[in-house]
Coordinates of C-alpha atoms in Angstrom, one line a residue:
M1 CA -13.8 124.0 -15.8
P2 CA -16.4 122.9 -13.6
C3 CA -16.9 119.0 -13.8
S4 CA -20.7 117.5 -13.0
P5 CA -20.5 113.8 -12.2
Q6 CA -24.2 113.8 -13.5
E7 CA -23.2 114.7 -17.5
I8 CA -19.7 112.3 -17.6
S9 CA -22.2 109.6 -16.0
S10 CA -24.1 110.0 -19.5
L11 CA -20.5 108.8 -21.8
F12 CA -20.5 105.5 -22.6
L13 CA -17.2 104.7 -21.2
F14 CA -18.8 105.4 -17.2
E15 CA -22.8 104.8 -17.1
K16 CA -22.0 101.7 -14.8
L17 CA -20.6 103.4 -12.1
T18 CA -21.3 104.2 -8.9
P19 CA -22.1 108.2 -7.4
E20 CA -19.1 107.7 -5.1
Q21 CA -16.9 106.6 -7.6
L22 CA -18.1 109.6 -10.5
G23 CA -17.2 111.6 -7.5
R24 CA -14.2 110.6 -6.6
L25 CA -13.3 111.0 -11.2
C26 CA -14.4 114.2 -10.6
S27 CA -12.7 115.1 -7.4
E28 CA -9.1 113.9 -9.3
G29 CA -10.0 114.7 -13.2
R30 CA -10.9 118.1 -14.6
V31 CA -13.2 118.6 -17.6
E32 CA -11.3 121.4 -20.1
Q33 CA -11.7 122.9 -22.2
F34 CA -9.7 123.1 -26.1
E35 CA -10.0 125.8 -28.8
P36 CA -8.9 124.5 -32.3
G37 CA -5.7 123.2 -32.0
P38 CA -3.8 120.3 -31.0
V39 CA -4.0 118.3 -28.0
Y40 CA -1.1 115.8 -27.7
T41 CA 1.7 115.6 -30.0
E42 CA 3.0 111.7 -30.7
G43 CA 5.5 110.4 -29.1
E44 CA 5.5 112.8 -25.9
P45 CA 5.5 111.1 -22.4
A46 CA 2.2 109.8 -22.2
T47 CA 0.9 112.1 -19.1
C48 CA -2.9 112.4 -19.5
F49 CA -6.1 110.5 -20.2
Y50 CA -9.1 112.2 -22.1
V51 CA -12.1 111.4 -22.6
M52 CA -15.4 114.0 -25.2
V53 CA -17.3 115.9 -23.1
E54 CA -18.9 117.6 -26.5
G55 CA -16.6 118.6 -29.9
T56 CA -14.7 117.1 -32.4
V57 CA -12.1 115.2 -32.3
V58 CA -9.3 114.0 -35.4
L59 CA -6.1 111.7 -34.3
Y60 CA -3.5 111.3 -37.0
R61 CA -0.5 109.1 -37.2
R62 CA 3.0 109.9 -38.4
V63 CA 4.4 108.3 -41.4
G64 CA 7.2 109.4 -43.6
G65 CA 7.2 112.9 -42.7
D66 CA 3.7 113.4 -42.8
D67 CA 0.6 113.0 -39.9
V68 CA -2.0 110.9 -41.8
E69 CA -5.8 111.0 -40.7
V70 CA -6.8 108.1 -39.1
T71 CA -10.2 108.8 -37.1
R72 CA -12.2 111.7 -37.3
T73 CA -15.2 112.0 -34.9
S74 CA -18.0 114.2 -32.8
Q75 CA -19.4 110.8 -30.7
P76 CA -19.5 111.6 -26.8
G77 CA -17.4 109.2 -24.8
V78 CA -14.5 108.4 -27.4
Y79 CA -11.2 107.9 -25.6
S80 CA -7.3 108.7 -26.3
G81 CA -4.2 109.7 -24.4
A82 CA -2.8 107.0 -21.6
M83 CA -4.8 104.7 -22.0
Q84 CA -2.0 102.2 -21.3
A85 CA -1.5 104.2 -17.9
Y86 CA -2.1 100.7 -15.5
I87 CA 0.3 98.6 -16.9
G88 CA 3.2 101.4 -15.5
D89 CA 6.9 101.4 -16.4
R90 CA 6.8 98.2 -18.2
V91 CA 6.4 99.8 -20.9
R92 CA 7.2 103.1 -22.3
Q93 CA 4.3 105.6 -21.3
V94 CA 4.3 107.7 -25.1
Y95 CA 1.3 109.2 -27.1
N96 CA 1.1 106.5 -29.6
N97 CA -1.1 109.1 -31.7
S98 CA -1.8 112.7 -32.4
M99 CA -4.7 114.8 -31.6
R100 CA -5.8 117.4 -32.6
V101 CA -9.2 120.0 -32.7
T102 CA -10.9 121.3 -35.4
E103 CA -14.0 123.0 -33.3
P104 CA -14.5 123.6 -28.5
T105 CA -14.4 120.9 -27.5
R106 CA -14.2 119.9 -24.1
F107 CA -12.7 116.7 -22.6
F108 CA -12.4 114.9 -18.9
V109 CA -8.6 115.0 -18.6
L110 CA -7.8 112.2 -15.9
P111 CA -4.4 112.8 -15.2
A112 CA -2.5 109.2 -16.0
D113 CA -1.3 107.9 -12.4
T114 CA -4.5 109.0 -11.4
F115 CA -6.4 106.2 -13.9
A116 CA -3.7 103.7 -13.9
A117 CA -4.1 103.8 -9.9
I118 CA -8.0 103.6 -10.4
M119 CA -8.2 100.9 -12.6
Q120 CA -5.7 98.5 -10.5
E121 CA -8.3 99.5 -7.5
W122 CA -11.5 99.2 -8.8
F123 CA -11.1 96.8 -11.2
P124 CA -8.1 94.5 -10.5
M125 CA -9.5 92.1 -12.7
A126 CA -9.6 93.2 -16.0
V127 CA -6.3 94.5 -15.2
H128 CA -5.1 91.6 -15.1
L129 CA -6.7 90.2 -17.9
L130 CA -5.7 93.7 -20.1
E131 CA -2.2 93.4 -19.5
G132 CA -2.2 89.3 -20.1
L133 CA -4.0 90.2 -23.5
F134 CA -1.2 93.3 -23.7
F135 CA 2.2 91.7 -23.4
G136 CA 0.8 87.9 -24.5
S137 CA 0.0 89.6 -27.4
K138 CA 3.5 91.3 -27.4
S139 CA 5.1 88.1 -27.0
T140 CA 2.7 85.9 -29.7
Q141 CA 4.1 88.9 -32.5
R142 CA 7.9 88.3 -32.2
A143 CA 8.2 84.4 -31.5
I144 CA 5.7 84.7 -34.7
G145 CA 8.1 87.2 -36.0
Q146 CA 11.7 84.8 -35.5
R147 CA 9.6 81.9 -36.9
E148 CA 8.9 84.2 -40.3
R149 CA 12.4 84.9 -40.5
L150 CA 13.3 81.5 -40.4
L151 CA 11.3 80.4 -42.4
A152 CA 12.5 83.0 -45.4
L153 CA 15.8 82.6 -44.2
G154 CA 15.6 78.4 -44.2
S155 CA 14.1 79.2 -48.1
L156 CA 17.2 82.3 -48.7
S157 CA 19.3 79.1 -47.9
A158 CA 18.1 76.3 -49.6
G159 CA 17.6 78.8 -53.0
L160 CA 21.9 79.0 -52.1
T161 CA 22.3 75.5 -51.8
H162 CA 20.9 75.8 -55.2
E163 CA 22.4 78.3 -57.0
L164 CA 26.2 77.3 -55.1
N165 CA 25.1 73.6 -56.5
N166 CA 25.8 74.3 -60.0
P167 CA 28.7 76.4 -61.1
A168 CA 30.1 73.7 -57.4
A169 CA 29.2 71.0 -60.2
A170 CA 30.3 72.2 -63.3
A171 CA 33.7 72.9 -61.5
V172 CA 34.2 68.9 -60.2
R173 CA 33.3 68.1 -63.4
A174 CA 36.1 70.1 -66.0
T175 CA 38.9 69.0 -63.4
A176 CA 37.8 65.9 -63.2
T177 CA 38.1 66.0 -68.2
L178 CA 41.1 68.5 -67.3
R179 CA 43.0 66.1 -65.4
E180 CA 42.3 63.1 -68.1
R181 CA 43.0 65.8 -71.2
V182 CA 46.8 67.0 -69.5
G183 CA 47.4 63.0 -68.9
K184 CA 46.6 62.9 -73.1
M185 CA 48.6 65.9 -73.5
R186 CA 51.6 63.9 -71.3
H187 CA 51.0 61.3 -73.9
K188 CA 51.5 62.9 -76.6
L189 CA 54.2 65.2 -75.6
A190 CA 56.3 62.5 -75.0
V191 CA 55.2 60.5 -78.4
I192 CA 56.0 63.7 -80.8
A193 CA 59.4 63.7 -78.0
Q194 CA 60.2 60.3 -79.6
G195 CA 60.2 61.0 -83.2
S196 CA 63.2 62.6 -84.6
Y197 CA 62.6 66.7 -84.4
S198 CA 64.8 68.7 -84.4
P199 CA 64.9 71.1 -81.6
E200 CA 63.8 74.0 -84.7
V201 CA 60.7 71.9 -85.5
M202 CA 60.2 71.2 -81.0
A203 CA 60.5 75.3 -80.8
N204 CA 57.8 76.4 -83.5
L205 CA 55.3 73.2 -82.6
I206 CA 56.0 75.1 -78.7
D207 CA 55.3 79.0 -79.9
I208 CA 51.9 77.3 -82.1
Q209 CA 50.6 76.2 -78.6
E210 CA 51.8 79.2 -77.2
R211 CA 50.0 81.1 -80.0
T212 CA 47.0 79.0 -79.9
A213 CA 46.3 79.5 -75.9
E214 CA 46.3 83.3 -76.7
R215 CA 43.7 82.7 -79.1
V216 CA 41.6 80.8 -77.0
A217 CA 41.3 83.7 -74.7
K218 CA 40.0 86.1 -77.5
A219 CA 37.9 83.8 -79.0
P220 CA 34.7 85.5 -80.0
A221 CA 30.8 84.7 -79.5
L222 CA 29.6 82.8 -82.3
S223 CA 25.5 82.3 -83.5
P224 CA 24.2 78.6 -83.7
L225 CA 24.3 79.0 -87.6
E226 CA 27.3 80.5 -87.8
A227 CA 28.8 77.7 -85.7
S228 CA 28.0 75.0 -87.5
D229 CA 29.1 75.9 -91.2
R230 CA 33.0 76.8 -89.0
E231 CA 32.2 73.4 -88.5
D232 CA 31.7 72.5 -91.4
T233 CA 34.3 73.6 -93.3
V234 CA 37.5 72.6 -89.9
T235 CA 35.7 68.8 -90.4
D236 CA 36.2 69.4 -94.6
W237 CA 40.0 70.7 -93.5
L238 CA 41.0 67.8 -91.3
D239 CA 39.7 65.3 -94.1
D240 CA 41.8 66.6 -96.8
H241 CA 44.8 66.6 -94.7
D242 CA 44.2 62.7 -93.2
I243 CA 43.2 63.6 -89.7
Q244 CA 40.9 61.3 -87.3
D245 CA 38.1 62.0 -85.3
G246 CA 38.1 65.2 -87.1
W247 CA 34.1 65.4 -86.9
R248 CA 35.0 65.3 -83.0
I249 CA 38.3 68.1 -82.8
A250 CA 36.0 71.1 -85.3
P251 CA 33.9 71.6 -82.8
T252 CA 36.6 72.0 -79.9
F253 CA 38.7 74.0 -82.5
V254 CA 35.8 76.5 -84.0
Q255 CA 34.3 77.4 -79.4
A256 CA 38.3 78.4 -79.3
G257 CA 38.0 81.3 -82.7
L258 CA 40.9 79.4 -84.5
D259 CA 39.3 79.0 -88.0
V260 CA 40.5 77.4 -91.4
D261 CA 43.7 80.0 -92.3
W262 CA 45.2 79.3 -88.6
L263 CA 45.3 76.0 -89.7
D264 CA 46.6 76.5 -93.0
Q265 CA 49.3 78.4 -90.4
I266 CA 49.5 75.1 -88.2
A267 CA 50.1 72.7 -91.1
A268 CA 53.4 75.6 -93.2
A269 CA 54.9 75.6 -90.1
V270 CA 55.1 71.6 -89.4
D271 CA 56.2 68.8 -91.2
E272 CA 53.7 66.5 -92.9
E273 CA 54.0 63.2 -90.9
I274 CA 54.3 65.4 -88.0
L275 CA 50.6 67.2 -88.4
P276 CA 48.2 64.7 -86.8
N277 CA 49.6 64.6 -83.6
A278 CA 50.4 68.7 -83.7
I279 CA 46.3 68.9 -84.5
G280 CA 46.1 65.8 -81.6
W281 CA 48.5 67.9 -79.3
L282 CA 46.5 71.1 -79.8
N283 CA 43.5 69.6 -79.2
Y284 CA 44.1 68.2 -76.0
T285 CA 45.5 72.2 -75.0
V286 CA 42.1 73.8 -76.5
E287 CA 40.6 72.0 -74.2
T288 CA 42.5 72.4 -71.2
E289 CA 42.0 77.0 -72.1
L290 CA 38.5 75.6 -72.1
L291 CA 38.3 73.4 -69.3
M292 CA 40.0 75.9 -67.4
D293 CA 38.1 78.8 -67.9
E294 CA 35.0 77.2 -67.2
I295 CA 36.1 75.8 -63.9
N296 CA 36.9 79.6 -64.0
D297 CA 33.8 80.8 -64.1
S298 CA 32.2 78.6 -62.3
T299 CA 34.3 79.7 -59.3
T300 CA 34.0 83.0 -59.6
R301 CA 30.5 82.8 -59.7
I302 CA 30.8 80.7 -55.8
S303 CA 32.9 84.1 -55.5
H304 CA 29.8 86.4 -56.2
L305 CA 27.3 83.9 -55.1
V306 CA 29.1 84.3 -52.1
D307 CA 29.9 87.6 -52.0
A308 CA 26.3 88.2 -52.5
A309 CA 25.4 86.5 -49.1
K310 CA 27.4 88.8 -47.0
Q311 CA 26.0 91.8 -48.3
Y312 CA 22.1 90.2 -47.7
S313 CA 23.1 88.8 -44.0
Q314 CA 25.0 92.5 -43.9
L315 CA 26.5 90.8 -40.5
D316 CA 29.9 91.8 -41.2
R317 CA 29.3 96.2 -41.7
A318 CA 27.6 98.3 -38.8
P319 CA 23.8 97.8 -38.2
F320 CA 22.7 101.8 -39.4
Q321 CA 25.2 102.9 -42.4
N322 CA 25.0 104.8 -45.5
A323 CA 23.6 101.8 -48.1
D324 CA 23.2 102.1 -52.2
V325 CA 19.6 100.1 -52.7
H326 CA 21.2 98.8 -55.9
E327 CA 23.9 96.4 -53.9
L328 CA 20.7 95.0 -51.3
L329 CA 18.5 94.5 -54.5
D330 CA 20.8 93.4 -56.6
S331 CA 22.0 90.6 -53.5
T332 CA 18.0 90.2 -52.4
L333 CA 17.4 89.1 -55.9
L334 CA 20.3 87.0 -56.5
M335 CA 19.8 85.1 -52.7
L336 CA 15.9 84.8 -54.3
G337 CA 17.5 83.0 -57.8
G338 CA 16.2 79.7 -56.5
K339 CA 12.7 80.4 -55.8
I340 CA 11.7 82.9 -58.7
G341 CA 13.2 80.4 -61.1
P342 CA 12.8 80.7 -64.9
R343 CA 9.4 81.6 -66.0
I344 CA 9.8 84.9 -64.2
E345 CA 11.1 87.7 -65.8
V346 CA 12.6 90.0 -63.4
V347 CA 13.4 93.5 -64.7
K348 CA 15.2 95.8 -63.3
D349 CA 14.9 99.3 -63.8
Y350 CA 17.6 101.2 -61.3
D351 CA 18.2 104.8 -61.4
R352 CA 22.0 104.7 -61.1
T353 CA 22.0 108.8 -60.1
L354 CA 20.2 108.3 -57.0
P355 CA 22.1 108.3 -54.3
R356 CA 23.2 106.7 -51.3
I357 CA 21.0 106.4 -47.7
P358 CA 21.4 105.6 -43.9
A359 CA 19.9 103.1 -43.8
Y360 CA 20.1 99.3 -41.7
P361 CA 20.9 97.3 -44.7
A362 CA 20.4 93.9 -43.2
E363 CA 15.9 95.1 -42.1
L364 CA 15.9 96.2 -45.8
N365 CA 16.9 93.5 -47.3
Q366 CA 14.1 91.9 -45.2
V367 CA 11.4 94.6 -46.9
W368 CA 12.9 94.0 -50.5
T369 CA 12.7 89.9 -49.1
N370 CA 9.1 89.9 -48.3
L371 CA 8.4 91.8 -50.7
I372 CA 9.5 89.5 -53.7
D373 CA 8.2 86.6 -51.9
N374 CA 5.0 88.0 -51.9
A375 CA 4.8 89.0 -56.5
V376 CA 6.5 85.6 -56.8
S377 CA 3.5 83.9 -55.7
A378 CA 1.2 86.3 -56.9
I379 CA 2.6 85.6 -60.4
N380 CA 2.7 81.0 -59.4
S381 CA -0.8 82.2 -58.8
V382 CA -1.9 82.6 -61.9
G383 CA 0.0 80.1 -63.7
G384 CA 3.7 80.6 -62.5
E385 CA 4.6 82.8 -65.8
G386 CA 4.6 86.8 -65.8
T387 CA 7.2 89.9 -64.7
L388 CA 8.7 91.3 -62.0
T389 CA 10.1 95.2 -62.0
V390 CA 12.2 96.2 -59.9
R391 CA 12.2 100.2 -60.5
T392 CA 14.6 103.1 -58.1
A393 CA 13.7 106.4 -58.5
M394 CA 13.8 110.2 -57.1
E395 CA 10.3 110.7 -55.7
H396 CA 9.7 114.1 -54.8
D397 CA 13.4 114.1 -51.7
M398 CA 12.8 110.3 -51.0
L399 CA 14.1 107.5 -52.7
L400 CA 11.5 105.3 -54.4
V401 CA 12.2 101.2 -54.7
E402 CA 9.3 99.4 -56.4
F403 CA 8.5 96.3 -56.4
R404 CA 5.4 95.4 -59.6
D405 CA 4.3 92.1 -60.7
T406 CA 1.7 91.0 -63.1
G407 CA -0.6 89.0 -60.6
P408 CA -4.2 89.3 -60.1
G409 CA -3.6 92.2 -58.1
V410 CA -4.9 92.9 -54.2
P411 CA -8.8 93.0 -54.0
N412 CA -9.9 96.7 -53.0
E413 CA -12.6 94.7 -49.8
I414 CA -8.9 93.2 -47.8
R415 CA -6.5 96.4 -49.4
G416 CA -6.8 98.3 -46.0
R417 CA -6.2 94.7 -44.2
I418 CA -3.1 93.8 -45.6
F419 CA -0.1 95.3 -43.7
D420 CA -2.1 93.8 -40.3
P421 CA -0.7 91.9 -38.4
F422 CA -1.6 87.9 -38.5
F423 CA -3.5 89.4 -42.1
T424 CA -2.2 86.2 -45.3
T425 CA -4.6 85.6 -48.5
K426 CA -2.1 82.3 -49.0
P427 CA -3.5 78.4 -48.3
V428 CA -2.9 77.4 -44.4
G429 CA 0.7 76.6 -43.9
E430 CA 1.8 78.9 -45.7
G431 CA 1.7 82.5 -44.4
T432 CA 2.0 83.8 -41.1
G433 CA 0.9 87.4 -42.4
L434 CA 3.6 89.0 -40.6
G435 CA 5.9 90.3 -43.3
L436 CA 3.4 92.9 -44.8
D437 CA 4.0 94.2 -41.6
I438 CA 7.1 93.6 -40.8
S439 CA 8.0 95.1 -43.6
W440 CA 5.6 98.1 -42.4
R441 CA 7.7 98.6 -39.5
I442 CA 11.5 98.8 -40.4
V443 CA 10.4 101.5 -43.3
V444 CA 7.6 103.4 -41.5
N445 CA 8.7 103.1 -37.6
K446 CA 12.4 102.4 -38.3
H447 CA 13.3 104.2 -41.6
H448 CA 10.8 107.5 -41.3
G449 CA 9.8 106.3 -45.1
T450 CA 6.5 105.8 -46.2
L451 CA 5.0 101.6 -48.0
Q452 CA 1.7 101.9 -50.0
V453 CA 0.7 99.7 -52.5
E454 CA -1.9 100.0 -55.5
S455 CA -3.0 97.3 -57.5
E456 CA -5.7 96.0 -60.0
P457 CA -5.5 93.0 -61.8
G458 CA -2.7 92.7 -63.2
D459 CA -0.7 95.7 -61.6
T460 CA 0.1 95.6 -58.5
R461 CA 2.6 98.2 -57.1
F462 CA 4.6 97.9 -53.7
Q463 CA 6.4 101.0 -53.3
V464 CA 8.2 102.4 -50.9
L465 CA 10.0 105.6 -49.6
L466 CA 12.9 106.0 -47.6
P467 CA 14.0 110.3 -46.9
L468 CA 17.1 111.0 -48.1
T469 CA 18.7 112.4 -44.9
A470 CA 18.5 110.3 -41.0
P471 CA 16.1 112.3 -38.6
A472 CA 18.4 114.1 -36.8
D473 CA 17.5 112.3 -33.2
E474 CA 18.1 109.2 -34.9
T475 CA 19.4 106.3 -32.4
S476 CA 21.5 103.1 -32.7
E477 CA 17.7 101.0 -30.8
E478 CA 18.0 97.0 -31.4
P479 CA 16.4 95.8 -34.6
V480 CA 12.8 94.9 -35.8

């Protein structure tokens, strides 16, 4: 369509241009009318800069598998398209949204190369300022994003150290006590061996020792009341048989599952004069078995923590793989156990029938970390006691991971900004405002999913929706 310098000069973008500049725009650009439908699509090469002359324009962004409307306007002069063409090849020149028109709409259209050349020729200072703003903000965002990850890593390291310290200290204490008990058991064995006992009696003692050790491994769990009653009964039996320190031995025997019937079998199997030494020797046997169980439990706990750290970091695995979200969630919760603390109840509402999904596990763990950390902070802001519920389910054709907390909620007036870079509600020095922005980019841009929030006081839910299959054009791009 014909281009009128007078008409385009009425658009706010061009109102300060000279007649010569307006003439050049009309000679190198064009006016084009589009019927209702798409003008360009997000992700396509950005070849043109569009300025609306009249009509109605709608802009969309791709979120997961859906196009979400972000702007609708009939204001003449609004623009879109290759707005960063002046930067050149230093960034990938693609449309960062999709544009449609809902009625016959006229645009002034300028090729991207022409737009870049005109900007650099007419407004060189402005171009330098815009380039500095663009690349400076990118650099700042990367630096603060790196700091956010380092802060998260430091928090996780502190939590992991705390979690490892408890079982490690328990294993050290149990080992020292075990060394002492084994020494006493050797001394007790020497006392028994110095007596005039027949080989049959010694063999009988060894057999009782073996059967006692087996019984320890099968000891039932008792309630505090049941344990107290049995301790009283065992103490009375030991006192009746002139066993010294029966009150000290009884709790160990009860913990090992030994009762009066078992003690009667021991008393019937050995002579009365060696019964005290036999009971003392069996007490050391029971103590060593219980201490070895404690060491085994402690070292197993350490092994589980190390496995969780490997699962969380994904250092020994491919960046992109089919992952079980429950394994990722469990490893993250374990790594954050020290920060969550005992006053916050963690409820796991998992649908274990959900399939594995194609994902970048290490980056999903970063999302879980950010969302759990925010939930814990919200609960701590209202007294530190509450419930964190982690739920997985199938939502239509996508996998849902939901984090629900009983904190104060997200106010309506800021709900639309919480995913913006550098926006935070935490006190100064406690948050960079990039946690949710990073999470959004990992979920939406990297995994083609959706991240949304539903909130009211006492019930805030961050919901991550992930596709069950990888897109056909999935590539091994660099991590966010």
